[in-house]
mmCIF file of C-alpha atoms in Angstrom:
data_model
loop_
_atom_site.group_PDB
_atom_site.id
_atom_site.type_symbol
_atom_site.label_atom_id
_atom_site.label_comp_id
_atom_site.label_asym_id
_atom_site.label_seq_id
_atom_site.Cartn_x
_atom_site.Cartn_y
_atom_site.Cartn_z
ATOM 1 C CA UNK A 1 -3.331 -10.724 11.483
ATOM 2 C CA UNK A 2 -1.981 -11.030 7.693
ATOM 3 C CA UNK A 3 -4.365 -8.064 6.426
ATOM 4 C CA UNK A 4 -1.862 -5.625 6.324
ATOM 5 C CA UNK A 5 0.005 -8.047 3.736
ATOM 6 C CA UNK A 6 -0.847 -6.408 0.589
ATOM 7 C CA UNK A 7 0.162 -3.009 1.583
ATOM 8 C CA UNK A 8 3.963 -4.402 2.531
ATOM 9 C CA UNK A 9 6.852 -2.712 1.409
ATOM 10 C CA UNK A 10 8.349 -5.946 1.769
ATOM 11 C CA UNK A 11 12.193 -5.563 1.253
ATOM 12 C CA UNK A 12 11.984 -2.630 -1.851
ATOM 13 C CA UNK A 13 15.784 -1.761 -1.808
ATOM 14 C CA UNK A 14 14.785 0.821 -4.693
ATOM 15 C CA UNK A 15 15.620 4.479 -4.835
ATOM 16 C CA UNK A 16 15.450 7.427 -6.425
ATOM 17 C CA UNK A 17 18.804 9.777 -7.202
ATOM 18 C CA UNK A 18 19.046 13.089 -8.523
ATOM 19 C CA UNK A 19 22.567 12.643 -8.928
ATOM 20 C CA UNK A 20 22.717 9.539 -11.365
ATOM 21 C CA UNK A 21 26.749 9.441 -11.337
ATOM 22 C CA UNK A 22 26.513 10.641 -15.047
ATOM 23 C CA UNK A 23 29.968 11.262 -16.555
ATOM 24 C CA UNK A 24 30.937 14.844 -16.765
ATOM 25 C CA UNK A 25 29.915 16.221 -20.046
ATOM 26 C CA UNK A 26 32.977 17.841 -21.331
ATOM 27 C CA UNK A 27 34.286 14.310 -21.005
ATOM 28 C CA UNK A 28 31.140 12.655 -22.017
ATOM 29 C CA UNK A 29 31.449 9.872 -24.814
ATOM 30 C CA UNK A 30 29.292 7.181 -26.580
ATOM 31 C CA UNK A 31 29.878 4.693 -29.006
ATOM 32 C CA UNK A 32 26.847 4.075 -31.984
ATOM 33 C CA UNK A 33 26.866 0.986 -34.254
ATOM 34 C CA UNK A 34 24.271 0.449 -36.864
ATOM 35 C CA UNK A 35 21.796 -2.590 -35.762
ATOM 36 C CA UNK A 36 18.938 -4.370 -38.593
ATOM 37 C CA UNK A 37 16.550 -5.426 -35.833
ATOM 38 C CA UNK A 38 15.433 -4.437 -32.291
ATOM 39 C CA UNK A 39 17.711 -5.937 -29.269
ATOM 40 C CA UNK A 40 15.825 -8.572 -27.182
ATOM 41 C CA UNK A 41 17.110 -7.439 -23.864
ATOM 42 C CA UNK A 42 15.843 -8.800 -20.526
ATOM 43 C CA UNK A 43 17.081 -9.938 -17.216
ATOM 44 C CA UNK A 44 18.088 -13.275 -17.070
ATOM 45 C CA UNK A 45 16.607 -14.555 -13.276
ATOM 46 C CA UNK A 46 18.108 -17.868 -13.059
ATOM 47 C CA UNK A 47 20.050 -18.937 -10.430
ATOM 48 C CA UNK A 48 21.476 -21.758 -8.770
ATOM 49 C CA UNK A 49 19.904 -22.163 -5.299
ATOM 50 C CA UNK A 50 18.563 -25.798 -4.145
ATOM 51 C CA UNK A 51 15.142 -25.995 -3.494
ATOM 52 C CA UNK A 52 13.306 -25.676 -0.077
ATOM 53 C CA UNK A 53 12.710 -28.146 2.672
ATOM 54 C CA UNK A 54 9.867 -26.448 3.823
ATOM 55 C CA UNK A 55 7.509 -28.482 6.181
ATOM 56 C CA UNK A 56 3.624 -27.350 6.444
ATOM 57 C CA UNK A 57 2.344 -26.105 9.697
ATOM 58 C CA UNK A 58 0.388 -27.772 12.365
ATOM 59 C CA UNK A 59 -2.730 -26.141 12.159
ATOM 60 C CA UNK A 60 -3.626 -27.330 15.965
ATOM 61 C CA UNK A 61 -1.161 -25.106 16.983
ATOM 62 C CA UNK A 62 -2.677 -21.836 16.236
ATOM 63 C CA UNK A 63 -5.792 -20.070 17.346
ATOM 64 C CA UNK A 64 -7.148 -18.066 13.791
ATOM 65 C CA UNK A 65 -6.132 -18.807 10.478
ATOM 66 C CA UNK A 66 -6.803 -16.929 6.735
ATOM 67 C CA UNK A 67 -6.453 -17.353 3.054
ATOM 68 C CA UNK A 68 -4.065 -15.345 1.509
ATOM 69 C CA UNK A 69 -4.278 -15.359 -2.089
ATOM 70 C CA UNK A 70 -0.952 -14.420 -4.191
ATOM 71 C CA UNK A 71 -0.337 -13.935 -7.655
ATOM 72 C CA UNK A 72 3.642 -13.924 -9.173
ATOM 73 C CA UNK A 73 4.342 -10.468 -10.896
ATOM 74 C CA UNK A 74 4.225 -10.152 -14.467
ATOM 75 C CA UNK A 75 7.803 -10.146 -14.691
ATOM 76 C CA UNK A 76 8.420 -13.896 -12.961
ATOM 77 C CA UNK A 77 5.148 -14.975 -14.446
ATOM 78 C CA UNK A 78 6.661 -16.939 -17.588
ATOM 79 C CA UNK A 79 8.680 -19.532 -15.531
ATOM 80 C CA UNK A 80 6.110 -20.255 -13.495
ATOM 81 C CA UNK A 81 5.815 -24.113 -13.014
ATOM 82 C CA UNK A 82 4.067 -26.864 -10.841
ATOM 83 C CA UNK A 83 7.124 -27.576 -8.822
ATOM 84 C CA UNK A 84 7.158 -24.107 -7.667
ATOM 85 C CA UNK A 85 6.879 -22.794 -3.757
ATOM 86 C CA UNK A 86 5.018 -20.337 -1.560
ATOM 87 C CA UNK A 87 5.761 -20.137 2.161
ATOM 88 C CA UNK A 88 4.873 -17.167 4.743
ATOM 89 C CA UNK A 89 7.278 -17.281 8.394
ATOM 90 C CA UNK A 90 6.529 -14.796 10.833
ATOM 91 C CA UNK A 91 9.196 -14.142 13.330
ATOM 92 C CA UNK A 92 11.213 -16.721 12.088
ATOM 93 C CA UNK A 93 8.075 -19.416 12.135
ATOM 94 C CA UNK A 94 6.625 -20.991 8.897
ATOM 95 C CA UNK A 95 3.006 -20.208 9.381
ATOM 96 C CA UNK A 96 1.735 -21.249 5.446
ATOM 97 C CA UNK A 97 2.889 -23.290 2.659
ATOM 98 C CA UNK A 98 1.530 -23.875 -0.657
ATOM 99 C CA UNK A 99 2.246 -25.085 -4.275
ATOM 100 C CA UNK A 100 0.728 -23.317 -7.306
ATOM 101 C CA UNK A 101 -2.987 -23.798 -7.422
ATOM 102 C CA UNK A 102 -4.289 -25.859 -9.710
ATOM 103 C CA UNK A 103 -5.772 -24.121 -12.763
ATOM 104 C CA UNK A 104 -9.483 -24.810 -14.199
ATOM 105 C CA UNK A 105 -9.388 -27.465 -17.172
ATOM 106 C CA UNK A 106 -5.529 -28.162 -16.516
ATOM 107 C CA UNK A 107 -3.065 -26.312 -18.638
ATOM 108 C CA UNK A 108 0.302 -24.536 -17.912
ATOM 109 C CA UNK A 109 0.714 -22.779 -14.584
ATOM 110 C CA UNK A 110 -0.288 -19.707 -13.689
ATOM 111 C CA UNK A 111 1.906 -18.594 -11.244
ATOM 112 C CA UNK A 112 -1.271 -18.198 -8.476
ATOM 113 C CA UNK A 113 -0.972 -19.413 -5.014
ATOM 114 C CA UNK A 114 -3.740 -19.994 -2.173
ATOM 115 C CA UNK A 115 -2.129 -20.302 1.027
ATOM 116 C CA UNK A 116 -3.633 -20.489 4.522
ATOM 117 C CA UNK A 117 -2.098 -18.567 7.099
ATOM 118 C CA UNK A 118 -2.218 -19.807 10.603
ATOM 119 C CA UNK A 119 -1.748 -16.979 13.659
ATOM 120 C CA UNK A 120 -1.864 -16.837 17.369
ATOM 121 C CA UNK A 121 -1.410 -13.049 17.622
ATOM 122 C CA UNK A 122 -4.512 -11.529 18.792
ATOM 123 C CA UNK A 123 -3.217 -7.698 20.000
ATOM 124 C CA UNK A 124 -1.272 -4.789 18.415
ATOM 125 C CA UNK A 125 2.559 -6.037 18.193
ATOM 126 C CA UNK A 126 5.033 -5.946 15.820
ATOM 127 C CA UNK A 127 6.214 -9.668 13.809
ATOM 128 C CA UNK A 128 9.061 -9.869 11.687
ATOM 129 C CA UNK A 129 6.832 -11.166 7.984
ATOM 130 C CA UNK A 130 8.611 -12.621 5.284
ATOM 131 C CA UNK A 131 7.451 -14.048 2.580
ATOM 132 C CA UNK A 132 9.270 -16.536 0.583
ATOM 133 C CA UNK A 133 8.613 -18.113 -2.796
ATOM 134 C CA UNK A 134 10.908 -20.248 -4.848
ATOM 135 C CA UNK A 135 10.417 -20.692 -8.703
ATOM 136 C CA UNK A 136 11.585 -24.299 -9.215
ATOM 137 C CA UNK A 137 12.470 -23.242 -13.058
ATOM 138 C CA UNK A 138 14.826 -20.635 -12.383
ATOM 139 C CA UNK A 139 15.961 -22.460 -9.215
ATOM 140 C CA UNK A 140 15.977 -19.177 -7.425
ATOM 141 C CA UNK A 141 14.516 -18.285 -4.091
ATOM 142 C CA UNK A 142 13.040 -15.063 -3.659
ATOM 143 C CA UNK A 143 12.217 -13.462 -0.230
ATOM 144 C CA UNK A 144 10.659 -10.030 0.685
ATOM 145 C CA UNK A 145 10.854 -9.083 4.627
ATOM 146 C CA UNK A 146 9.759 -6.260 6.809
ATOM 147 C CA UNK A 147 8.747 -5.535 10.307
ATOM 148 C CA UNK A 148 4.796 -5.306 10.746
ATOM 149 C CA UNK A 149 2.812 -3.859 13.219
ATOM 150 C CA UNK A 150 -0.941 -5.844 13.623
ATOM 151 C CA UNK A 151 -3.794 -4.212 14.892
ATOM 152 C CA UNK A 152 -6.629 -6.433 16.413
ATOM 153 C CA UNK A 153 -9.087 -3.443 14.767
ATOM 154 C CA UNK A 154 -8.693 -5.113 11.326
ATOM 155 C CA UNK A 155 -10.542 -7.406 9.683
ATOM 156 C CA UNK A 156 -8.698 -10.674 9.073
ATOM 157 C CA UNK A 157 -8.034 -11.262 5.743
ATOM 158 C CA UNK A 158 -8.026 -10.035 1.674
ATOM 159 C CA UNK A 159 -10.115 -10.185 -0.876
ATOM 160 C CA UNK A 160 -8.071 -9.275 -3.974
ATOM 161 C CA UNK A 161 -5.084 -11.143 -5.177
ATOM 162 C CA UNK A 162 -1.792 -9.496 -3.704
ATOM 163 C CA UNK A 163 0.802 -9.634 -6.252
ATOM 164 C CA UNK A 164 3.892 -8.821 -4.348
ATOM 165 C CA UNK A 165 7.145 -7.448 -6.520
ATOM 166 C CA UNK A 166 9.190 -10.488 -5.363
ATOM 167 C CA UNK A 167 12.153 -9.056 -8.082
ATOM 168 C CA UNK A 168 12.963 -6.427 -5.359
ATOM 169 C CA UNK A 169 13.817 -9.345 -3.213
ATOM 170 C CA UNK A 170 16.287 -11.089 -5.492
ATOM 171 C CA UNK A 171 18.940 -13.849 -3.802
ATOM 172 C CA UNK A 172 20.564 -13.033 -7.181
ATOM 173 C CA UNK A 173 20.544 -9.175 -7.397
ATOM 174 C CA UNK A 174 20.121 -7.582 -4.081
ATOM 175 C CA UNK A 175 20.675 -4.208 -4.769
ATOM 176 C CA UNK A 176 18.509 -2.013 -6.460
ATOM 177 C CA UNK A 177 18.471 1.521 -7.840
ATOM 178 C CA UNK A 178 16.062 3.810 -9.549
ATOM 179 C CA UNK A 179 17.370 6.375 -12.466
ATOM 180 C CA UNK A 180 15.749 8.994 -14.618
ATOM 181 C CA UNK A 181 16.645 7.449 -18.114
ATOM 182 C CA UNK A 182 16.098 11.294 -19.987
ATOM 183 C CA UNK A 183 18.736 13.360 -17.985
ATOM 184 C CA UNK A 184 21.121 10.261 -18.341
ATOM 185 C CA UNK A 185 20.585 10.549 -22.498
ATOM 186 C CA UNK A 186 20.674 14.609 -23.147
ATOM 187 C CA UNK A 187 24.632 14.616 -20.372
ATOM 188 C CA UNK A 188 25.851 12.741 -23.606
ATOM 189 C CA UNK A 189 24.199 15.047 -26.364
ATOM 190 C CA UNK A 190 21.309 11.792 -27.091
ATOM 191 C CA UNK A 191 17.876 13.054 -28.000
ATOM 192 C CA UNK A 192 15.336 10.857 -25.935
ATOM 193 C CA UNK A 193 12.505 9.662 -28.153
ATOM 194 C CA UNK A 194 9.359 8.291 -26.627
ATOM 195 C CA UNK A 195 9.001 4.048 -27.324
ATOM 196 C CA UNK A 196 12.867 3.805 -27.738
ATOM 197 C CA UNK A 197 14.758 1.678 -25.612
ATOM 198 C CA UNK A 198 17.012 1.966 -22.719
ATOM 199 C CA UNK A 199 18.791 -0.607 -20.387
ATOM 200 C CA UNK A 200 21.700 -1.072 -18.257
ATOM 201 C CA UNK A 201 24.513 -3.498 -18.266
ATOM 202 C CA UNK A 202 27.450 -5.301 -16.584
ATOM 203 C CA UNK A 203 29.551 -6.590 -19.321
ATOM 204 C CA UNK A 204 26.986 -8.080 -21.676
ATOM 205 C CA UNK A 205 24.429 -9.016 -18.216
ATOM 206 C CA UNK A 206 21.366 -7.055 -18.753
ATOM 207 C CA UNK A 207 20.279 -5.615 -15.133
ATOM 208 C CA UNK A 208 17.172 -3.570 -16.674
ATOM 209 C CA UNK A 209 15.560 -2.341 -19.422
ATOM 210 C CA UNK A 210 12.710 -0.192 -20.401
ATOM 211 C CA UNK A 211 10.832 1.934 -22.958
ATOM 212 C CA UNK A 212 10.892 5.675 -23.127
ATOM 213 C CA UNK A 213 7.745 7.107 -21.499
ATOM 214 C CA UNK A 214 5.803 10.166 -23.715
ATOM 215 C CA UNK A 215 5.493 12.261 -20.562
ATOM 216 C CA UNK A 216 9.229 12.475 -20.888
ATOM 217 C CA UNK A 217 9.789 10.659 -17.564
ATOM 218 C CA UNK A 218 10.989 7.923 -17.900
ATOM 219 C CA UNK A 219 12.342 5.602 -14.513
ATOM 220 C CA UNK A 220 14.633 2.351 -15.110
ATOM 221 C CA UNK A 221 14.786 0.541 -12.248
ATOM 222 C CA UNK A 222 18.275 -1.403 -12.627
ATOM 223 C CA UNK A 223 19.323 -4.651 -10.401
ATOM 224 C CA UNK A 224 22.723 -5.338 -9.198
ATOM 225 C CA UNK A 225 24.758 -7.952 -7.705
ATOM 226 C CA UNK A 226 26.735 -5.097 -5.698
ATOM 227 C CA UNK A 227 26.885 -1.743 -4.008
ATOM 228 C CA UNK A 228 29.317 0.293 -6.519
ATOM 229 C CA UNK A 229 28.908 -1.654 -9.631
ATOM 230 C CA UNK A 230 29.515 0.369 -12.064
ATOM 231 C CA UNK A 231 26.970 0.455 -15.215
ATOM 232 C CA UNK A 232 27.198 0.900 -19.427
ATOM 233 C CA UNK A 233 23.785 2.296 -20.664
ATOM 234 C CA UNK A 234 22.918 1.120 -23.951
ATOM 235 C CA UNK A 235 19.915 3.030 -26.043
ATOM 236 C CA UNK A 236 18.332 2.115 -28.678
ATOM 237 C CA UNK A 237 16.622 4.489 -31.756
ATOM 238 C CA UNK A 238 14.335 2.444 -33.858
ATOM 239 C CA UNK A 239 13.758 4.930 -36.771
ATOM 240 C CA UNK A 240 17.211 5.625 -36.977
ATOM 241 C CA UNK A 241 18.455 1.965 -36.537
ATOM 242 C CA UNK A 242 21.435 2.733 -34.064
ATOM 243 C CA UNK A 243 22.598 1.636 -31.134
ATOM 244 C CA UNK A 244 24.331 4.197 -28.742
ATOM 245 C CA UNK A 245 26.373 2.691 -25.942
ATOM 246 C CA UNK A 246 27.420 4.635 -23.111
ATOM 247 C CA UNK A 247 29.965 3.511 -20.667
ATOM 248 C CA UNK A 248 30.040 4.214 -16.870
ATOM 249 C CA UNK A 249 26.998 6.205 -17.004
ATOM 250 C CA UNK A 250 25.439 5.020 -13.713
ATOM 251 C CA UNK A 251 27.408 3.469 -10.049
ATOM 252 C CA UNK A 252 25.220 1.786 -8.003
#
């Protein structure tokens, strides 16, 4: 029942706008300061949520059961940590549990997860999935639902490591919207140079960040706390060693 898993959309908030709320340009405006090194800007994830009383499953309970193997994104990988938790409900119903698995030879964690998934559904309906996982470091829960519909047809379970963009279901930041970074740049008079950087802020919170693409498409995908924030863009030229600040460039 859990192969459809890996092709979940599971709560992606994200979307793409023509209209980026970009300031008019006749009243377009920018401040530049002069900067020595490159900023170091990131999303900080933390958060302040207690950790899970999650309780395994009775396995006696269930008919089939299959190993779901999960592997933290790139972006979350770095905190990863032994007291760390994995836990799959459908409709509501905890149906796996794990901690991080244990790593050949010892060593730090890496942020991989093999859970086994207990089912009784047998037919084509639809379950409510969420997956849950809570990084014990940044004391944040993350959780990514959606609405599946099983097919009996399918072979149970997956082969390949699904690495699920738990970011997209933030308890911290749970709205999300997608920009084109190049249109946002050349409204102000900016010349968008490929490997420069871009992100978005809230005061001095970073809520994305990204390099300039060479195909001259570039997407930032920025994370807010609420519906109508409104955002400063900062960019960043590294042969020219400015910094170019633009306020209210994007609403979410």
């Amino acid at each position: 029942m859990f192969v459809l898993l890996a092709s979940l959309v599971l709560g992606a908030c994200s979307s793409s706008d023509d209209d980026n709320n970009v300031n008019d340009p006749k009243n377009a405006a920018y401040t530049k300061t002069t900067v020595t090194e490159a900023p170091a800007w990131q999303i900080d994830w933390s958060n302040n949520q207690e950790r899970p009383n999650w309780t395994e499953p009775d396995g006696s309970l269930y008919a089939n059961w299959t190993i779901l193997k999960v592997q933290i994104e790139d972006a979350l990988k770095a905190y990863a940590s032994d007291g760390d938790l994995m836990a799959l409900f459908v409709n509501g119903e905890i149906r796996a549990l794990a901690k991080p698995a244990v790593s050949v030879g010892g060593g730090t964690a890496t942020g991989k997860f093999l859970m086994k998934a207990y089912g009784n559904e047998t037919g084509s309906e639809t379950v409510n999935m969420s997956l849950q996982y809570y990084s014990s470091t940044l004391k944040h829960l993350f959780t990514l639902t959606d609405n599946i519909t099983l097919d009996a047809d399918e072979t149970t379970g997956i082969d390949e490591a699904f690495v699920p963009e738990f970011t997209l279901g933030s308890a911290k930041y749970p709205v999300q919207k997608t920009v084109d970074v190049e249109p946002l740049l050349t409204k102000v008079g900016l010349t968008p140079v490929s490997g420069n950087m871009v992100a978005a802020f809230v005061g001095e919170e970073c809520r994305g960040t990204v390099s300039l693409a060479s195909s001259g498409s570039t997407q930032l995908l920025i994370f807010g706390r609420n519906a109508g924030e409104s955002l400063t863009l900062k960019y960043y030229d590294a042969t020219a060693g400015k910094l170019y600040t633009i306020p209210d460039a994007v609403k979410l």
